[in-house]
Amino acid sequence: MKRFVSMFWVTTIPFFAMIALFLLVPLLSMIGGSFQAEGGGGFTISNYREIFSNPYYLQAFENSVLISFLSALIGIVVAVFATYAITRFPQALQQRVLVITNLTSNFAGIPLAFAFIVLLGNSGLFVLLAKQLGIDFGQSFTLYSWSGLTLVYIYFQLPLAVMLLYPLYNAIQKQWMEAAELLGASPWEFWLRIGFPVLLPGIVGTFSILFANAMGAYASAYALTGSNYNLVPIRIGALVSGDIFARPELGSALAVLLGLTLAAALIVNEWLTRKIRRDLS
Amino acid sequence: MKRISLPSLSFALVMLYLFLPVAATILYSLATEWNSTVLPEGLTGKWFAELYADPRFLQAFGRSFLLSFLTTVVAVVIIVPAVFSIIVYAPRMERLVQILVMLTYAVPGVIMAVGLIRTYSGNGIPMVIITAGAYLVGLLPYLYQGTRNSLLAMQARSLMEAAELLGASHWQAFVRIIVPNIMSGIFVSSLLSFSILFGEFVLINILVGGRYETLQMYLYAKLSSSGHVASAITVTYFVLMAIITGLVVKFTRRSFARKEVP
């Protein structure tokens, strides 16, 4: 093996120190903390037992998984079609559309929640418009509930989905379509038999990234409902930052479980992608 | 007559969906009164004037700018040379770095916040410094990817060998030859990093709270008091992001153009 030059050590030691200090040590400390009783002490699984026996925390997981799944699903279905439309534009226009999409991906968190308040909040644009038309959807829809939050989540899923899906369409070559057409296939048949199966591994991968993205999202929900809405990231934030009721050990256990959920999503994605690819070959 | 296809329809819907909130916020920031009518009653610039005269806004903006700028600079100074060294001198270590990159990418801010609080709160170190440290690690995926692409594109390893054969020291070769060549790539990654940090809310809110009010936190505080001023903040933030995105596009195009015409 090549002898490492001094430059190598000078540059990589701060780098690995940084990662150790601000990534590995905190993660390990969090995992360790999740197995401690309140205020420290020996090994215990009481935090986990509390989470699994408390309907409130179970509901937070249920809500988080549901909203993440739903927003990722709607986001990806719409984006699959919309991205395909983008790939059929002239090259220069495609680039412009992607820049705009990228720009809206910055519109997340607090600013995004606020924009939705302007549109759909208690005196939002659409709420007023509906009132003028004699419809009062104050009963069936409010922004500060499950349905409103889902709309906000879908907003930040869409640009991400388009950006991740766009490169996939390069894999489908024009010649395939022409060949299929020559052999008498309709566009629908082409997409069903050839196009979609080629895209599928990428779509599944993108879906799991969207799912993870929503599971960890904190700012939008926090801005809309404070700590009222029962989602896992909101619960974690409340458990560790509350000055009087801070319970960092319980927060750690929740965070570990959230991390495991994300890891599971990524592992399922790996497994599915590989399975689909094997079926193809 | 051409039928409207499903892709075009969904594209139009996506664009409408992405633009409506932006447009409404801009309109709201310029509206005089907009509480009972469908369209604003009149247009005015007074919300912006009020906002830009508010010292609390200017301070929050300054803090966000300072925190994002300094952290980005430190991240570039730490990460870029390290990625360079690893790619040139220890390519096998790239596997390890890739795992770390995946890890930073997969762990959401709210999880990091828990670990950081457990590890560092009450140690006397200001939590802003800890937050900045977490930001450094959070920028790793973007800076790693950007640096790696630039280095591979310019074939850094053979370039270093050539420079060293001609008698340059490692550092000389790095500073005089590698750095100027990857500068535009680094610049683009830095702009991206800066914009990501400028929009960050989770870590700073949980770790530091009101003790170091950034733009995002100021916006959160304003949500309940004045919708118009909050719109003006949002629009200001969005314009800044648009400028940064524009710069990124401009510089990426330029480096593409350079590649096409050697």
XYZ file of C-alpha atoms in Angstrom:
543
model
C 0.000 0.000 0.000
C 1.152 3.460 -0.875
C 2.745 5.474 1.925
C 0.372 8.211 2.951
C 1.792 11.677 2.568
C 1.567 14.205 5.375
C -0.955 16.176 3.366
C -3.327 13.247 3.619
C -3.323 13.363 7.407
C -3.551 17.142 7.600
C -6.653 17.174 5.427
C -8.489 14.076 6.589
C -8.029 14.332 10.368
C -10.203 17.474 10.740
C -12.702 15.885 8.364
C -13.111 12.687 10.350
C -13.000 14.618 13.627
C -15.900 16.731 12.391
C -17.900 13.644 11.443
C -17.149 11.963 14.758
C -18.075 15.026 16.819
C -21.246 16.047 15.044
C -22.578 12.817 13.599
C -21.322 9.600 15.141
C -20.985 10.600 18.800
C -24.433 12.281 18.922
C -26.068 9.301 17.218
C -24.440 6.831 19.592
C -25.270 8.989 22.581
C -28.867 9.126 21.409
C -29.064 5.353 21.060
C -27.466 4.942 24.488
C -29.827 7.486 25.992
C -32.857 5.662 24.663
C -31.952 2.757 26.961
C -31.620 4.901 30.077
C -34.247 5.866 32.582
C -35.143 9.499 33.021
C -32.172 11.489 34.310
C -29.685 8.750 33.473
C -28.915 5.496 35.232
C -28.551 1.909 34.145
C -29.821 -0.015 31.182
C -33.576 -0.215 30.798
C -36.129 -0.653 28.038
C -38.781 1.303 29.902
C -38.768 4.102 27.314
C -39.612 1.687 24.545
C -42.176 -0.032 26.727
C -43.796 3.336 27.370
C -43.954 4.182 23.656
C -45.463 0.842 22.725
C -48.041 0.955 25.474
C -49.034 4.599 25.057
C -51.721 5.073 22.381
C -50.644 8.687 21.975
C -47.199 7.755 20.620
C -48.559 4.887 18.583
C -50.981 7.326 17.014
C -48.083 9.666 16.189
C -46.420 6.838 14.283
C -49.664 5.927 12.580
C -50.242 9.555 11.522
C -46.665 9.989 10.315
C -46.659 6.796 8.282
C -50.062 7.588 6.781
C -49.290 11.150 5.759
C -45.868 10.161 4.426
C -47.263 7.254 2.448
C -50.164 9.248 1.038
C -48.148 12.339 0.129
C -45.394 10.223 -1.436
C -47.937 8.194 -3.406
C -49.837 11.187 -4.771
C -46.569 13.026 -5.396
C -45.044 10.195 -7.367
C -48.122 9.350 -9.455
C -48.551 12.962 -10.552
C -44.825 13.444 -11.056
C -44.487 10.340 -13.262
C -46.882 11.881 -15.799
C -45.712 15.469 -15.398
C -42.045 14.538 -15.768
C -42.839 12.608 -18.916
C -44.491 15.757 -20.297
C -41.300 17.705 -19.478
C -39.113 15.231 -21.382
C -41.126 15.907 -24.537
C -40.422 19.650 -24.483
C -37.601 21.163 -26.568
C -34.228 20.853 -24.812
C -33.880 24.504 -23.827
C -37.376 24.617 -22.363
C -36.724 21.409 -20.401
C -33.771 23.060 -18.673
C -35.838 26.112 -17.828
C -38.676 24.039 -16.389
C -36.210 22.089 -14.257
C -34.705 25.309 -12.907
C -38.156 26.522 -11.926
C -38.966 23.188 -10.300
C -35.709 23.339 -8.414
C -36.512 26.833 -7.251
C -39.874 25.800 -5.837
C -38.116 23.030 -3.921
C -36.631 25.825 -1.802
C -40.155 26.751 -0.898
C -40.509 24.420 2.057
C -40.876 24.556 5.788
C -42.084 27.790 7.341
C -42.451 29.876 4.137
C -44.426 27.064 2.517
C -46.745 26.652 5.477
C -47.319 30.387 5.405
C -48.108 30.454 1.682
C -50.761 27.814 2.294
C -52.197 29.904 5.097
C -52.595 32.748 2.581
C -54.376 30.419 0.184
C -56.412 28.171 2.442
C -56.157 29.527 5.968
C -59.118 30.842 7.933
C -59.368 33.920 5.704
C -57.405 32.474 2.801
C -57.958 33.303 -0.826
C -59.821 30.119 -1.717
C -61.830 30.086 1.470
C -63.082 33.599 0.661
C -63.691 32.666 -2.943
C -65.761 29.682 -1.894
C -67.727 31.844 0.525
C -68.563 34.272 -2.288
C -69.840 31.356 -4.297
C -71.949 30.319 -1.355
C -69.896 27.285 -0.393
C -68.660 27.057 3.142
C -66.137 24.299 3.476
C -65.323 25.336 6.986
C -66.856 22.064 8.118
C -65.294 19.664 5.657
C -61.848 21.185 5.208
C -59.467 23.222 7.307
C -55.824 23.762 6.557
C -54.930 22.995 10.153
C -56.054 19.413 9.959
C -55.084 16.165 8.373
C -56.268 17.075 4.843
C -54.608 20.493 4.869
C -51.330 19.081 6.107
C -51.408 16.452 3.358
C -51.746 19.195 0.721
C -48.695 20.966 2.156
C -46.693 17.726 2.213
C -47.607 16.988 -1.412
C -46.275 20.424 -2.323
C -42.769 19.700 -1.145
C -42.836 16.156 -2.531
C -43.591 17.251 -6.108
C -40.395 19.150 -7.018
C -38.254 16.461 -5.383
C -40.086 13.720 -7.273
C -39.680 15.534 -10.606
C -35.968 16.156 -10.014
C -35.375 12.501 -9.100
C -37.525 11.024 -11.886
C -36.306 13.243 -14.705
C -32.969 11.454 -15.310
C -34.752 8.087 -15.438
C -36.546 8.940 -18.640
C -33.193 9.168 -20.414
C -33.065 5.387 -20.160
C -36.015 5.058 -22.515
C -34.705 5.508 -25.984
C -36.696 6.933 -28.854
C -35.801 3.943 -31.027
C -37.635 1.574 -28.699
C -40.814 3.504 -29.181
C -40.367 3.550 -32.932
C -39.620 -0.157 -32.990
C -42.672 -0.916 -30.873
C -44.805 1.249 -33.128
C -43.509 -0.504 -36.242
C -44.401 -3.824 -34.663
C -47.934 -2.560 -34.178
C -47.974 -1.586 -30.512
C -50.120 1.311 -29.407
C -48.500 3.954 -27.169
C -50.420 2.493 -24.228
C -49.079 -0.964 -24.945
C -45.567 0.397 -25.259
C -45.739 2.091 -21.870
C -47.409 -0.844 -20.188
C -45.071 -3.516 -21.540
C -41.762 -1.691 -21.991
C -41.620 1.880 -20.724
C -43.109 1.437 -17.284
C -41.217 -1.770 -16.399
C -37.944 -0.017 -17.299
C -38.843 2.941 -15.095
C -40.227 0.874 -12.227
C -37.051 0.349 -10.158
C -36.362 4.074 -10.291
C -39.941 4.914 -9.389
C -39.838 2.576 -6.383
C -36.538 4.111 -5.278
C -37.889 7.632 -5.626
C -41.008 6.661 -3.706
C -39.016 5.471 -0.736
C -36.967 8.677 -0.722
C -40.183 10.706 -0.756
C -41.562 8.594 2.059
C -38.439 9.110 4.171
C -38.463 12.805 3.314
C -41.975 13.201 4.692
C -41.352 11.007 7.763
C -38.579 13.332 8.886
C -40.315 16.602 7.970
C -40.787 18.886 10.932
C -40.970 22.554 9.988
C -44.168 22.610 7.881
C -46.273 20.781 10.438
C -44.764 22.791 13.276
C -45.523 26.074 11.516
C -49.109 25.108 10.776
C -50.162 23.587 14.055
C -47.435 24.286 16.587
C -46.960 21.094 18.567
C -50.631 20.198 18.414
C -50.647 17.855 15.495
C -49.556 14.417 16.529
C -46.642 13.440 14.272
C -43.433 11.682 15.310
C -40.991 14.543 14.491
C -43.253 17.015 16.318
C -43.399 14.729 19.371
C -39.621 14.316 19.350
C -39.096 18.070 19.117
C -41.491 18.687 21.985
C -39.865 16.000 24.159
C -36.324 17.307 23.826
C -36.767 21.079 23.638
C -39.485 21.650 26.227
C -37.802 23.456 29.087
C -40.035 22.154 31.847
C -41.198 18.839 30.477
C -38.051 17.864 28.593
C -37.633 14.100 28.528
C -34.606 13.563 26.296
C -34.432 9.818 27.032
C -37.954 9.205 25.820
C -37.254 11.544 22.869
C -34.179 9.464 22.072
C -36.217 6.277 22.023
C -38.750 7.883 19.669
C -35.922 9.132 17.461
C -34.390 5.640 17.359
C -37.743 4.200 16.303
C -38.132 6.894 13.645
C -34.625 6.109 12.410
C -35.515 2.408 12.247
C -38.643 3.225 10.224
C -36.522 5.193 7.738
C -33.945 2.407 7.574
C -36.728 -0.115 6.973
C -38.094 2.034 4.130
C -34.658 2.182 2.525
C -34.052 -1.564 2.968
C -37.443 -2.444 1.461
C -36.543 -0.154 -1.421
C -33.191 -1.908 -1.945
C -34.860 -5.301 -1.842
C -37.715 -4.336 -4.146
C -35.447 -2.628 -6.639
C -33.238 -5.689 -6.819
C -36.221 -8.010 -7.149
C -37.741 -5.948 -9.946
C -34.416 -5.777 -11.754
C -33.991 -9.550 -11.536
C -37.432 -10.040 -13.028
C -36.428 -7.839 -15.910
C -33.279 -9.646 -16.914
C -57.849 18.777 -33.107
C -55.297 17.449 -30.685
C -56.605 15.887 -27.549
C -55.103 17.069 -24.281
C -52.951 14.209 -23.089
C -52.680 12.980 -19.538
C -49.006 14.010 -19.197
C -49.616 17.573 -20.402
C -52.607 17.889 -18.126
C -50.716 16.686 -15.063
C -47.773 18.922 -15.966
C -50.067 21.939 -16.123
C -51.627 20.947 -12.805
C -48.228 20.525 -11.134
C -47.059 23.919 -12.352
C -50.287 25.530 -11.229
C -50.022 23.841 -7.852
C -46.407 24.896 -7.422
C -47.064 28.468 -8.491
C -50.316 29.315 -6.808
C -48.871 29.597 -3.290
C -45.948 31.669 -4.557
C -48.230 34.014 -6.477
C -50.665 34.356 -3.588
C -47.842 35.215 -1.193
C -46.477 37.879 -3.538
C -49.942 39.363 -3.956
C -50.551 39.299 -0.221
C -47.284 41.098 0.476
C -48.428 43.931 -1.803
C -52.058 44.093 -0.699
C -53.475 46.921 1.399
C -56.456 45.059 2.849
C -57.351 41.501 2.056
C -59.613 40.080 4.680
C -63.031 39.759 3.143
C -62.636 40.212 -0.615
C -61.427 37.663 -3.125
C -58.841 39.988 -4.628
C -56.908 42.583 -2.600
C -58.536 45.975 -2.241
C -55.441 47.885 -3.264
C -51.711 47.601 -3.779
C -49.029 49.069 -1.557
C -45.352 48.782 -0.765
C -45.784 49.708 2.854
C -45.354 46.162 4.231
C -41.931 45.936 2.655
C -41.057 49.415 3.904
C -42.201 48.432 7.399
C -40.255 45.194 7.251
C -37.003 46.719 6.029
C -37.206 49.393 8.705
C -37.567 46.784 11.462
C -34.196 46.302 13.180
C -35.305 42.883 14.409
C -35.741 41.747 10.791
C -32.369 43.157 9.760
C -30.699 41.423 12.685
C -32.400 38.118 11.923
C -31.443 38.406 8.272
C -27.869 39.250 9.248
C -27.666 36.286 11.641
C -28.985 33.891 8.998
C -26.560 35.284 6.471
C -23.598 35.113 8.845
C -24.382 31.610 10.104
C -24.959 30.212 6.600
C -21.988 31.999 5.062
C -19.424 31.135 7.741
C -20.589 27.537 8.005
C -20.399 27.106 4.229
C -16.864 28.540 4.143
C -15.691 26.282 6.985
C -17.390 23.279 5.384
C -15.618 23.951 2.077
C -12.265 24.381 3.812
C -12.640 21.115 5.748
C -14.456 18.886 3.254
C -12.939 19.760 -0.128
C -9.257 19.051 0.724
C -10.252 15.870 2.560
C -12.276 14.549 -0.365
C -9.374 15.462 -2.641
C -6.878 13.559 -0.480
C -9.102 10.534 -0.267
C -9.744 10.379 -4.007
C -6.103 10.895 -4.942
C -4.249 9.037 -2.183
C -6.697 6.554 -0.731
C -9.447 5.764 -3.232
C -10.389 2.672 -1.216
C -11.543 4.920 1.598
C -14.243 6.285 -0.690
C -16.486 3.376 0.321
C -16.347 4.570 3.910
C -17.010 8.182 2.942
C -19.957 7.092 0.822
C -21.463 5.271 3.795
C -21.034 8.407 5.923
C -22.639 10.504 3.179
C -25.591 8.106 3.049
C -25.883 8.313 6.821
C -25.967 12.128 6.913
C -28.482 12.094 4.126
C -30.741 9.507 5.724
C -30.784 10.958 9.233
C -33.322 13.801 9.412
C -32.605 16.956 11.361
C -35.012 16.116 14.132
C -33.087 12.936 14.947
C -29.744 14.763 14.869
C -31.197 17.359 17.220
C -31.878 14.712 19.875
C -28.340 13.352 19.730
C -26.761 16.800 19.774
C -28.810 17.926 22.761
C -27.923 14.803 24.717
C -24.248 15.143 23.888
C -23.617 18.856 24.159
C -26.283 20.695 26.091
C -25.126 21.973 29.459
C -21.448 21.744 28.559
C -21.075 25.504 28.412
C -20.468 25.468 24.656
C -22.938 27.837 22.955
C -25.512 25.712 21.129
C -25.136 27.931 18.036
C -21.635 26.503 17.598
C -23.017 22.984 17.963
C -25.721 23.784 15.403
C -23.077 25.069 13.010
C -21.140 21.836 13.537
C -24.216 19.813 12.651
C -24.657 22.013 9.566
C -21.078 21.191 8.500
C -21.904 17.502 8.544
C -25.262 18.156 6.886
C -23.501 19.791 3.929
C -21.305 16.733 3.411
C -23.467 15.060 0.725
C -23.614 18.185 -1.446
C -19.959 19.144 -1.122
C -18.756 15.559 -1.480
C -20.709 15.053 -4.684
C -19.695 18.400 -6.166
C -16.007 18.002 -5.331
C -15.893 14.405 -6.462
C -17.484 15.191 -9.831
C -15.116 18.086 -10.492
C -12.054 16.045 -9.494
C -12.975 13.071 -11.631
C -13.819 15.321 -14.594
C -10.359 16.902 -14.524
C -8.555 13.613 -13.808
C -7.008 14.986 -10.655
C -4.874 11.927 -9.981
C -2.840 12.069 -13.197
C -2.626 15.842 -12.919
C -1.150 15.552 -9.431
C 1.372 12.960 -10.606
C 2.432 15.216 -13.475
C 2.797 18.223 -11.202
C 4.825 16.251 -8.673
C 7.096 14.856 -11.409
C 7.790 18.438 -12.404
C 8.905 19.151 -8.864
C 5.872 20.696 -7.201
C 5.144 19.739 -3.597
C 1.780 18.198 -2.750
C 0.450 21.449 -1.363
C 1.783 23.530 -4.241
C 0.197 21.211 -6.764
C -3.075 21.230 -4.862
C -3.301 24.998 -4.406
C -1.939 26.048 -7.791
C -3.403 23.405 -10.080
C -6.278 21.489 -8.521
C -8.046 24.331 -6.708
C -8.276 26.728 -9.688
C -9.622 23.910 -11.824
C -12.370 22.856 -9.453
C -13.222 26.408 -8.393
C -16.417 26.761 -10.425
C -17.683 23.391 -9.223
C -16.941 24.352 -5.626
C -18.634 27.682 -6.115
C -21.832 26.055 -7.344
C -21.845 23.538 -4.462
C -21.229 26.389 -2.011
C -24.164 28.386 -3.317
C -26.377 25.324 -2.934
C -25.058 24.763 0.578
C -25.655 28.366 1.512
C -29.245 28.259 0.285
C -29.912 25.014 2.167
C -28.603 26.491 5.419
C -30.488 29.729 4.882
C -33.749 27.803 4.867
C -32.907 25.561 7.821
C -35.313 25.664 10.742
C -35.405 22.323 12.566
C -31.988 22.242 14.223
C -31.779 25.922 15.068
C -35.292 25.920 16.513
C -34.872 22.822 18.675
C -31.253 23.396 19.708
C -31.076 27.154 20.118
C -34.642 28.466 20.133
C -35.141 32.212 20.457
C -31.605 32.921 21.678
C -30.316 33.242 18.121
C -33.188 34.384 15.952
C -32.618 33.563 12.292
C -34.787 34.662 9.381
C -36.876 31.487 9.449
C -37.535 31.888 13.159
C -38.388 35.539 12.738
C -40.850 34.526 10.045
C -42.357 31.944 12.383
C -42.747 34.601 15.075
C -44.423 36.959 12.605
C -46.926 34.366 11.346
C -49.381 35.065 14.106
C -48.912 38.846 14.316
C -48.982 40.216 10.761
C -49.782 38.206 7.672
C -48.710 40.989 5.327
C -45.307 41.422 6.926
C -44.885 37.637 6.994
C -45.608 37.624 3.234
C -43.015 40.327 2.694
C -40.445 38.177 4.548
C -41.388 35.123 2.497
C -41.101 37.078 -0.751
C -37.715 38.474 0.287
C -36.511 34.968 1.086
C -37.835 33.630 -2.200
C -36.176 36.408 -4.221
C -32.868 35.613 -2.539
C -33.298 31.923 -3.410
C -34.154 32.876 -7.002
C -30.957 34.919 -7.258
C -28.891 32.033 -5.896
C -30.572 29.548 -8.243
C -29.916 31.927 -11.146
C -26.233 32.129 -10.219
C -25.993 28.349 -9.927
C -27.528 27.904 -13.373
C -25.285 30.559 -14.890
C -22.121 29.030 -13.487
C -23.074 25.450 -14.309
C -23.787 26.482 -17.906
C -20.468 28.266 -18.121
C -18.562 25.236 -16.904
C -20.509 23.058 -19.338
C -19.671 25.423 -22.162
C -16.018 25.276 -21.214
C -16.106 21.511 -21.390
C -17.657 21.516 -24.853
C -15.055 23.864 -26.310
C -11.705 22.730 -24.954
